Coordinates of C-alpha atoms and ligand atoms in Angstrom, one line a residue:
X1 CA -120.3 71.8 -110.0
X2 CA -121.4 74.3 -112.7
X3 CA -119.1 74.8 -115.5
X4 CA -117.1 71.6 -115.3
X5 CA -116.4 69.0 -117.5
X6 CA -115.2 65.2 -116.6
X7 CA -113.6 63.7 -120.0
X8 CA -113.0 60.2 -119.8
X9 CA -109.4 58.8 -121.0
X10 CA -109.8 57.9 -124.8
X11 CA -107.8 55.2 -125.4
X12 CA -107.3 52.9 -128.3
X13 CA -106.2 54.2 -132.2
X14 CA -108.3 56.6 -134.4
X15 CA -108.0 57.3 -137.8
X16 CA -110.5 60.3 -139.1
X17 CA -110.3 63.4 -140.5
X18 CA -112.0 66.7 -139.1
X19 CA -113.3 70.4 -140.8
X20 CA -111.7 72.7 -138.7
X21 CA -113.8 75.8 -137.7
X22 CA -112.2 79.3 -139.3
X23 CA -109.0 80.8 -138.2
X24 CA -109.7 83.3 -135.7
X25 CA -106.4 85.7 -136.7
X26 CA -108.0 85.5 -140.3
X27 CA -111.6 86.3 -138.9
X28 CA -110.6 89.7 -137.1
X29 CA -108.0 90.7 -140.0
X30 CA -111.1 89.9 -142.6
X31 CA -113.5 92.1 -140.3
X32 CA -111.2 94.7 -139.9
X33 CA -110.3 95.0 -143.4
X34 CA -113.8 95.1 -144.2
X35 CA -114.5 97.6 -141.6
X36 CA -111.9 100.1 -143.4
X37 CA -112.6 99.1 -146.8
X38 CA -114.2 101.1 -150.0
X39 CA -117.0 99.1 -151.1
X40 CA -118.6 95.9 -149.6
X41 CA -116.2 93.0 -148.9
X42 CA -117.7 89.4 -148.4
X43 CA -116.7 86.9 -145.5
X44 CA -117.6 83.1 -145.3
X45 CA -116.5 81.0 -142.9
X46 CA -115.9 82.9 -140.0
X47 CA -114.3 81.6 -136.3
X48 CA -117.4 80.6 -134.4
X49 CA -116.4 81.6 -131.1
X50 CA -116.7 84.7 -128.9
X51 CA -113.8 86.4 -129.8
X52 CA -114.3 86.9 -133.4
X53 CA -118.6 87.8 -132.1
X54 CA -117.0 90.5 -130.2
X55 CA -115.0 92.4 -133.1
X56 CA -117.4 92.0 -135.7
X57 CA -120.2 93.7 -132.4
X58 CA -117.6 96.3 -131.7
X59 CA -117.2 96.8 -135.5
X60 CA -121.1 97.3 -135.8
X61 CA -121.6 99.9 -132.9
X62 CA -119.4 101.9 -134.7
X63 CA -121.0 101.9 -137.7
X64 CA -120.2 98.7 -140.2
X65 CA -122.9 97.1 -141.6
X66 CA -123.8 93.1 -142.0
X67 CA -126.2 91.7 -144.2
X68 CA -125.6 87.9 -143.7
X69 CA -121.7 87.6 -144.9
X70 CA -122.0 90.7 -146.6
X71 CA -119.9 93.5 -144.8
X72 CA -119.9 97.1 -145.5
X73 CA -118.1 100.2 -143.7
X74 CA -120.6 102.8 -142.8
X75 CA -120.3 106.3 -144.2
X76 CA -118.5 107.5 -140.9
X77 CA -117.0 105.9 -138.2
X78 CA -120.4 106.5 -135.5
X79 CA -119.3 107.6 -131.8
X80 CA -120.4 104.6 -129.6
X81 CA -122.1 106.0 -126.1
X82 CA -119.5 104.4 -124.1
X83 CA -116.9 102.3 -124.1
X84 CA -116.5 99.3 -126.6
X85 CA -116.5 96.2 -124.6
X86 CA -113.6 93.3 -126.6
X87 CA -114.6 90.9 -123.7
X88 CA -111.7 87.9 -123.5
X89 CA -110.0 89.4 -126.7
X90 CA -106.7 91.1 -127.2
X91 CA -107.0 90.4 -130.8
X92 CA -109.8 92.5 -130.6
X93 CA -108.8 95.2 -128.5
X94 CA -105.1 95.6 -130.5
X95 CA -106.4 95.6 -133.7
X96 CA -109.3 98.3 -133.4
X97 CA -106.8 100.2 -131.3
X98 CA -105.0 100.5 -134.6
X99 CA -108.0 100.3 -137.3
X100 CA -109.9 103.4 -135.5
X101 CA -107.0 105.7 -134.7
X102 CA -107.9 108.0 -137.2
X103 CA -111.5 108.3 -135.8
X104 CA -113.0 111.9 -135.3
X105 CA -113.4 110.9 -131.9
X106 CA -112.1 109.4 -128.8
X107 CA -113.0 106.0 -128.1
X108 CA -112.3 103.6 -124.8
X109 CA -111.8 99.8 -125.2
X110 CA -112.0 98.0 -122.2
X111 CA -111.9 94.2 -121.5
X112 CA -112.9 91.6 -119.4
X113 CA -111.0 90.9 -116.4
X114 CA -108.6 88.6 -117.8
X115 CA -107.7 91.4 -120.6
X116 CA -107.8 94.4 -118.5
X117 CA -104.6 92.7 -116.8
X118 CA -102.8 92.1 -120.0
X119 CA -100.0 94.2 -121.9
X120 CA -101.3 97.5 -124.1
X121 CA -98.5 99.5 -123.4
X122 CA -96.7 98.3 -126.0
X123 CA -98.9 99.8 -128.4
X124 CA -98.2 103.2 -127.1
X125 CA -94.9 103.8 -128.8
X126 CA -95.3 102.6 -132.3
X127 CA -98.8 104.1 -132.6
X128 CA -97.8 107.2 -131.0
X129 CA -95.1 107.4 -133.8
X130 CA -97.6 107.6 -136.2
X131 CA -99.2 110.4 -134.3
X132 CA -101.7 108.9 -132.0
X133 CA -101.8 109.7 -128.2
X134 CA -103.2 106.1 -126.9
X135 CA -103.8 106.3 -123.6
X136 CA -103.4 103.3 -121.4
X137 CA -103.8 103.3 -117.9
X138 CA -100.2 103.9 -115.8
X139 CA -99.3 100.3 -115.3
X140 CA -99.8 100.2 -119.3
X141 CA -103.1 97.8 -118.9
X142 CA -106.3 98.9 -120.6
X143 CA -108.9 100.4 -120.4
X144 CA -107.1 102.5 -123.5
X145 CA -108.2 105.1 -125.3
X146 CA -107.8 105.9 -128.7
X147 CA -108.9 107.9 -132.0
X148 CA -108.3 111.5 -132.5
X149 CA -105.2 111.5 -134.3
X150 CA -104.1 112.7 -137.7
X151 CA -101.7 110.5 -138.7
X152 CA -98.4 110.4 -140.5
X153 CA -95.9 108.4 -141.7
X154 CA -93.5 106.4 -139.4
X155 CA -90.6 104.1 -139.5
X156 CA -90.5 102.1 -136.0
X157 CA -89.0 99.0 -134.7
X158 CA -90.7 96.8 -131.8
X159 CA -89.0 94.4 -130.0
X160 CA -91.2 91.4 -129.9
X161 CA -92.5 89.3 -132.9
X162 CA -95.9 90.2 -132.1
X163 CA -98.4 89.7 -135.1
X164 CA -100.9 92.1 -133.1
X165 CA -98.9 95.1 -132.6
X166 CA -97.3 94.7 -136.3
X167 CA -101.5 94.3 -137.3
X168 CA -102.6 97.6 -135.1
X169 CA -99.7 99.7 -136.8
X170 CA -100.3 99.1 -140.3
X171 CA -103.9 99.5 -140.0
X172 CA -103.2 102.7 -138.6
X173 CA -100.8 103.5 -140.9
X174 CA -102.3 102.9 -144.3
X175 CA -104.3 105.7 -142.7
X176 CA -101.0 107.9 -142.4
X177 CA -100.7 110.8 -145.0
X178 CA -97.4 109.6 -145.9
X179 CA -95.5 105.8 -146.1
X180 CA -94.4 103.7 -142.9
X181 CA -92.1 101.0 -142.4
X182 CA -92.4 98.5 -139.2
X183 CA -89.7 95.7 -138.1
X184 CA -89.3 93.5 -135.2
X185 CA -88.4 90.0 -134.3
X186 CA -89.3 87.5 -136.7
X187 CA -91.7 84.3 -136.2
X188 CA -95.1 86.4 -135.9
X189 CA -98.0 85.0 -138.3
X190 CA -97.8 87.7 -141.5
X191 CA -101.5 87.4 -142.7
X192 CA -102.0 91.1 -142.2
X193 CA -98.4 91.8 -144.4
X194 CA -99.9 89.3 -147.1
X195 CA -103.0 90.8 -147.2
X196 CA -101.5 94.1 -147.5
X197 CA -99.1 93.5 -150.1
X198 CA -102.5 91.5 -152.3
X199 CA -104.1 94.6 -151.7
X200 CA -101.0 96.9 -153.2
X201 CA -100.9 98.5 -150.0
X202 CA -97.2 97.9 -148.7
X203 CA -94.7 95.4 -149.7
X204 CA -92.9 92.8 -147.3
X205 CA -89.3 92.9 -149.4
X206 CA -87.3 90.8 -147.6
X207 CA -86.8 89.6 -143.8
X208 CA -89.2 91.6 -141.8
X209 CA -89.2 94.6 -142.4
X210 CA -92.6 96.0 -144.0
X211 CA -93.2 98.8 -145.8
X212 CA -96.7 100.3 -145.8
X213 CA -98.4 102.6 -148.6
X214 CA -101.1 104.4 -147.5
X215 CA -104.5 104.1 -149.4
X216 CA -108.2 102.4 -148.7
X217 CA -108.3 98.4 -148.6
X218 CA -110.3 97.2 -151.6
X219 CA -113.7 95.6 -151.5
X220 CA -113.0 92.1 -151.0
X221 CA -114.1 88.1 -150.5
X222 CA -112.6 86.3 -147.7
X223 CA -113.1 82.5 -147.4
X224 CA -111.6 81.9 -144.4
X225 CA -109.6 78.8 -143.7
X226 CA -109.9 76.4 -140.7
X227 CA -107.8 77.5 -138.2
X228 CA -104.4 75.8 -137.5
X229 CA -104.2 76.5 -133.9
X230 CA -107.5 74.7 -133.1
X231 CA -106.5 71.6 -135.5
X232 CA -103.4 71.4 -132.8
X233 CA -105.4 70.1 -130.5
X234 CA -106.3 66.7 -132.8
X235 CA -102.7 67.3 -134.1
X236 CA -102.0 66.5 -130.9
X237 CA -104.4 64.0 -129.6
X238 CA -103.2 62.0 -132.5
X239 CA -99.5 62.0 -132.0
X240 CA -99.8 61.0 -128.3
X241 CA -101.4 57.6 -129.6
X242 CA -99.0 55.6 -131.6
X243 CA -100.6 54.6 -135.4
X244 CA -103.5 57.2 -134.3
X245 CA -103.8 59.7 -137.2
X246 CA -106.1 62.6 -138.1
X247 CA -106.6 64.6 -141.3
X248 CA -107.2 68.4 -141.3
X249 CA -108.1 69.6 -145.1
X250 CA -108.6 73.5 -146.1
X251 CA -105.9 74.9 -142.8
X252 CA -104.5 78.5 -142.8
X253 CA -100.3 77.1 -143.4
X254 CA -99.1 80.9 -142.7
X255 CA -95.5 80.2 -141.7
X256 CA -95.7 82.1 -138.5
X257 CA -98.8 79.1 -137.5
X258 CA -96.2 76.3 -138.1
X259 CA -94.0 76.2 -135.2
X260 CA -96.3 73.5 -133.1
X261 CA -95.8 71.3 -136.5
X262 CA -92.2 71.7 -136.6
X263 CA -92.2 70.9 -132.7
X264 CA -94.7 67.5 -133.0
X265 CA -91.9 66.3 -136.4
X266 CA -89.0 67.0 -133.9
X267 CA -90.9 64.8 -131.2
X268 CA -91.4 61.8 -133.4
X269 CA -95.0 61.8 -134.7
X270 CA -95.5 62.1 -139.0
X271 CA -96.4 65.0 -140.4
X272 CA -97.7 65.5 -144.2
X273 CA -98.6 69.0 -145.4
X274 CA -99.6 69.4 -148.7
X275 CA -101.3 73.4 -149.8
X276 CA -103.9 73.1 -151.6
X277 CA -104.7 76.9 -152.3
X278 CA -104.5 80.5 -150.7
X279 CA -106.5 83.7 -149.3
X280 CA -104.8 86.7 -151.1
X281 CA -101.6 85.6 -151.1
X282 CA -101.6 83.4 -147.4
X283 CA -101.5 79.8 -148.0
X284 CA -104.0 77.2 -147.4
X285 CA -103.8 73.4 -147.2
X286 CA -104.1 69.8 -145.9
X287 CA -102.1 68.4 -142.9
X288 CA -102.3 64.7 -141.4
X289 CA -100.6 63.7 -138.6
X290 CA -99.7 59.8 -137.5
X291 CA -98.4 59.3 -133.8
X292 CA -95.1 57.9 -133.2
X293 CA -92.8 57.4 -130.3
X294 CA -92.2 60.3 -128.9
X295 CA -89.2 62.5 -127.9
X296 CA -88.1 65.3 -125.7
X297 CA -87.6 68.6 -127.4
X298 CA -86.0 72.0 -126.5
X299 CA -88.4 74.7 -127.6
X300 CA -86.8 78.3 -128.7
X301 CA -85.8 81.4 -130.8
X302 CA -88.5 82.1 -133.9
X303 CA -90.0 78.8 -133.2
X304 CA -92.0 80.4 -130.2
X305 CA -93.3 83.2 -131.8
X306 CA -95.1 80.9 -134.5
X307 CA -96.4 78.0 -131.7
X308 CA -97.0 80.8 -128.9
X309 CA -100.7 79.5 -128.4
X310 CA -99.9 76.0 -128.8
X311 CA -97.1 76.0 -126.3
X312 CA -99.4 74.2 -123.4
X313 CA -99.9 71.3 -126.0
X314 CA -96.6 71.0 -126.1
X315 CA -96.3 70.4 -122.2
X316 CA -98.7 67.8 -122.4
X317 CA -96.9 65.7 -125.3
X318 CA -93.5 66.4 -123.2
X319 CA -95.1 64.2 -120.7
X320 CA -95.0 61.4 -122.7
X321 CA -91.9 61.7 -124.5
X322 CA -88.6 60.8 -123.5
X323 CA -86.6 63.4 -121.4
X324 CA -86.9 66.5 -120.3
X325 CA -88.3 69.4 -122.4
X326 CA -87.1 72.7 -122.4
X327 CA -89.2 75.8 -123.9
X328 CA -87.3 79.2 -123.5
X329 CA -87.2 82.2 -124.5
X330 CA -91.0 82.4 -124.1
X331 CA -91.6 84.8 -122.0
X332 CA -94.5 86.2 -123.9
X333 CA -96.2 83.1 -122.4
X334 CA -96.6 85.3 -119.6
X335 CA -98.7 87.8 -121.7
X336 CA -101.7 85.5 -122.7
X337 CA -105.5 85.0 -121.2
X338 CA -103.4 83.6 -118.5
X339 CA -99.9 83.4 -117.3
X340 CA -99.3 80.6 -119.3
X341 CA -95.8 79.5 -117.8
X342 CA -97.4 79.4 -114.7
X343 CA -100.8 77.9 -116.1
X344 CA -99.2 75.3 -118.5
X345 CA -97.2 73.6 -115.5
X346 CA -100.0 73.6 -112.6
X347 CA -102.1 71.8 -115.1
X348 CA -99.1 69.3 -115.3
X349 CA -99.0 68.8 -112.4
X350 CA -102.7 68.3 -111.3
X351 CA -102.7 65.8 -113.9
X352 CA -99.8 63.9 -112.0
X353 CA -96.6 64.9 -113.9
X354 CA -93.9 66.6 -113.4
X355 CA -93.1 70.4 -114.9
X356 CA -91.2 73.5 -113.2
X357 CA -91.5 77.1 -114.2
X358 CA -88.8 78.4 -115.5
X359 CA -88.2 82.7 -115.8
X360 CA -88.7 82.6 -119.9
X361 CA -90.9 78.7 -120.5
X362 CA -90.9 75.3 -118.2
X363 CA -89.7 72.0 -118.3
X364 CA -91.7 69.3 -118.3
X365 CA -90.1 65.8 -117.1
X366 CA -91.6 62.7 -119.7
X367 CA -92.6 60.1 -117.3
X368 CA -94.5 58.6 -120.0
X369 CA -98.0 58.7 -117.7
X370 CA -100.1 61.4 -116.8
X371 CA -102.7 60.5 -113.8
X372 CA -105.5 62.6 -115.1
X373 CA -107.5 64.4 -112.2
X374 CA -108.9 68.5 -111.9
X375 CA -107.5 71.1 -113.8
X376 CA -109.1 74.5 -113.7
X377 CA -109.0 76.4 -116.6
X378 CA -108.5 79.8 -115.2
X379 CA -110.7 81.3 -117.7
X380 CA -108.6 80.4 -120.4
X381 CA -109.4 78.5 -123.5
X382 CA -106.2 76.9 -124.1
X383 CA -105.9 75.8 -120.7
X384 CA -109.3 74.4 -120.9
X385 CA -109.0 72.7 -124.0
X386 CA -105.3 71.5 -123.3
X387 CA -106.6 69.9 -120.4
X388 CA -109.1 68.2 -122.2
X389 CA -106.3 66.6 -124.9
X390 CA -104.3 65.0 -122.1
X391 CA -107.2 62.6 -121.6
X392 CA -106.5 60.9 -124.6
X393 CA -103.7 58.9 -123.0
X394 CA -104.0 59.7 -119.2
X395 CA -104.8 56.7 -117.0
X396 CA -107.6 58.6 -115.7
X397 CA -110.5 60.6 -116.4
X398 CA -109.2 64.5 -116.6
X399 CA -111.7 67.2 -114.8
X400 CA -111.6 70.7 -116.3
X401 CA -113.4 73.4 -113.9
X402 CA -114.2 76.2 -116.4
X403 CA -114.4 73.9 -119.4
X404 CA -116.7 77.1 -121.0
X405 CA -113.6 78.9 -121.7
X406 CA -113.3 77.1 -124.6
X407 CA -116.4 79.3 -126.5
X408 CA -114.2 81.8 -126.8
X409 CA -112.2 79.9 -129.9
X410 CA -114.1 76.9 -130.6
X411 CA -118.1 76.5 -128.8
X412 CA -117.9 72.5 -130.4
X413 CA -114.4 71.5 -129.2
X414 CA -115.4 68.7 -126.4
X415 CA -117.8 67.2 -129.0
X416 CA -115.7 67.4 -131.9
X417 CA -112.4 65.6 -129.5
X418 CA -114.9 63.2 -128.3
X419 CA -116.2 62.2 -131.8
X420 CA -112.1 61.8 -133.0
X421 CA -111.9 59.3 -130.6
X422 CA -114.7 57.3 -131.2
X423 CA -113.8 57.1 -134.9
X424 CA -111.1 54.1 -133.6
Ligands
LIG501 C1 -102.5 86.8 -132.8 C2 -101.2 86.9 -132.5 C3 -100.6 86.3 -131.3 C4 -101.4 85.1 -130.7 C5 -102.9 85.5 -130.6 C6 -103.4 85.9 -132.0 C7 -103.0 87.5 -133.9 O1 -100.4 87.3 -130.3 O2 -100.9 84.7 -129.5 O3 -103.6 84.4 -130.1 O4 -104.2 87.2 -134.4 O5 -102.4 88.4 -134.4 P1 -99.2 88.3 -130.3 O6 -99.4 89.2 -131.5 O7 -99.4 89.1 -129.0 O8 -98.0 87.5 -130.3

């Protein structure tokens, strides 16, 4: 069949360290910032994948120029002749949502099907406070609309830690002819607060709460680090092997990106961090991970928030540690390329183990096997990718129907888990 993948089980100890491909939340922010900026801003080491393609395309329609990493905002925003396509991305879609509000003009995002089915009402409330009239459609999906709006200043609260919605205010409101403030949950990655507060634009204080100073993002260079939540996946593939271990130098160590870390210590595998530098004021370094025996964990509270995308790695560890793990609280799961509660535990069990849905996570029984066998990815990466980690201890070879899915973060990933194995 087209579009499928057959990874054969790994097996046997690797020691090896990998270059992880650019942060994807860092390559949107950076493009974004550009986009808005006075003066030319340069970016080096951008995501590879399609998501990050489709911002910086969407970016250029509407008037930002590239000359290799070179980046430059056009003298006006330019109307695009139809609607601005962010493919597979919410990143995209939430961010520019915010970043163009204060266009002349109105402008339609719309999605592929996967994103067309996913939340943007909850951008409605906190950019309509700053003045914008986003228009959704009425079951609060996209296609949205927005631009058009002359902005002011705004103090709002939101009720989940999301990194996106935080991101799509502030870009809006350092538009605003007057100071914001924004607070919700905590956990969410803050790259956009750091980067912000480097910039003079807002400070973070303390806790949450950030306060946001209108005024044009500076001309800036943006080396972008390698992306923590694609290193999970050798994170992981190491700690399910006992002795394995695998080195990830230059990673983005936001605090909000650190949850699946926290998890794989709690489970039993090694983990050494060490930061080795920082982005404007976002911290970079090295992590290694050594596999251990592993342990069931219960997964929950700001913890979720900062391993939300590495939550179906989780459910693959769980299988082979000892209980039952519990993540809650995660409903949010629910809001990604996929269902992911519902995703995460039919790849369980196609893979022969045993997980159960829960209303806010799963549980996943550690039987200490998985089968291997066919998992289909659904269109979405994680799944995809996820899939393709359990093969590292599975008895049998794991099938993933949509393996593709994976360009969308990382175009190399099969190749680059296939060449970590063979480095035993
Ligand atoms: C992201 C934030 C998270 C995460 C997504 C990327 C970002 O989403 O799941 O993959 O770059 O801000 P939410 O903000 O919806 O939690």
């Amino acid at each position: 069949m087209e579009d499928e993948r057959k990874i054969e089980p790994a097996g046997g100890v690797f020691r090896t360290g990998v270059k992880i491909p650019g942060d994807k939340s860092l390559s949107h922010r950076a493009l974004v910032f550009a986009s808005l900026a006075e003066g030319e801003s340069e970016i080096t080491g951008l995501a590879p994948g399609q998501d990050v393609a489709t911002t910086a395309g969407a970016l250029g329609r509407l008037g930002m120029q590239r000359i290799g990493d070179r980046f430059a905002a056009g003298e006006r925003i330019m109307e695009p002749d139809g609607p601005i396509d962010c493919g597979n991305s919410g990143t995209t879609m939430r961010l520019l949502s915010g970043s163009l509000a204060a266009a002349p003009f109105r402008i339609t995002l719309t999605g592929d099907d996967s994103l067309l089915s996913r939340p943007m009402g909850r951008l409605v409330a906190p950019l309509g406070a700053l003045g914008l009239e986003l228009s959704t459609r009425e079951n609060g999906t996209a296609p949205i609309t927005t631009g058009e709006a002359s902005l002011s200043g705004a103090d709002v609260m939101i009720d989940v830690a999301s990194a996106q919605v935080r991101t799509a205010f502030e870009m809006a409101a350092i538009q605003a002819d007057g100071p914001s403030t924004i607070d919700s949950p905590a956990g969410y990655r803050d790259h956009t607060e750091r980067w912000l507060e480097a910039f003079g634009l807002g400070t973070t204080g303390e806790g949450t709460k950030m306060r946001i100073a209108p005024g044009r993002i500076p001309g800036a260079r943006y080396d972008i680090p390698g992306d923590p939540s694609s290193a999970a996946y050798l994170w992981a593939s190491a700690a399910l092997v006992e002795g394995a271990h695998v080195v990830t130098p230059g990673i983005s160590l936001n605090p909000g990106r650190l949850g699946f870390l926290t998890i794989l210590e709690a489970m039993g595998a090694t983990v050494h961090g060490e930061v080795t530098g920082s982005i404007h004021g976002d911290v970079i370094g090295t992590v290694a991970v050594t596999g251990g025996p592993l342990q069931a964990v219960e997964v929950f509270g700001d913890t979720v928030a900062a391993a939300i995308d590495e939550l179906p790695l989780v459910a693959v560890l769980a299988a082979y540690a000892e209980g039952v793990t519990i993540v809650r609280e995660a409903t949010e799961l629910r809001a990604k390329e996929s269902d992911r509660i519902s995703s995460t535990t039919r790849m369980i069990r196609a893979l022969g183990g045993g997980a159960e849905p829960t209303e806010d996570g799963f549980a996943v029984v550690g039987t200490g096997f998985l089968d291997g066998g066919f998992v289909n990815a659904g269109g979405d990466h994680r799944i995809a990718m996820t899939a393709a980690v359990a093969a590292t201890a599975a008895d049998g070879p794991v099938t993933v129907l949509g393996a593709s899915a994976a360009n969308v973060s990382w175009p190399s990933f099969y190749e680059t888990l296939e060449a970590v194995w063979s480095s035993r």
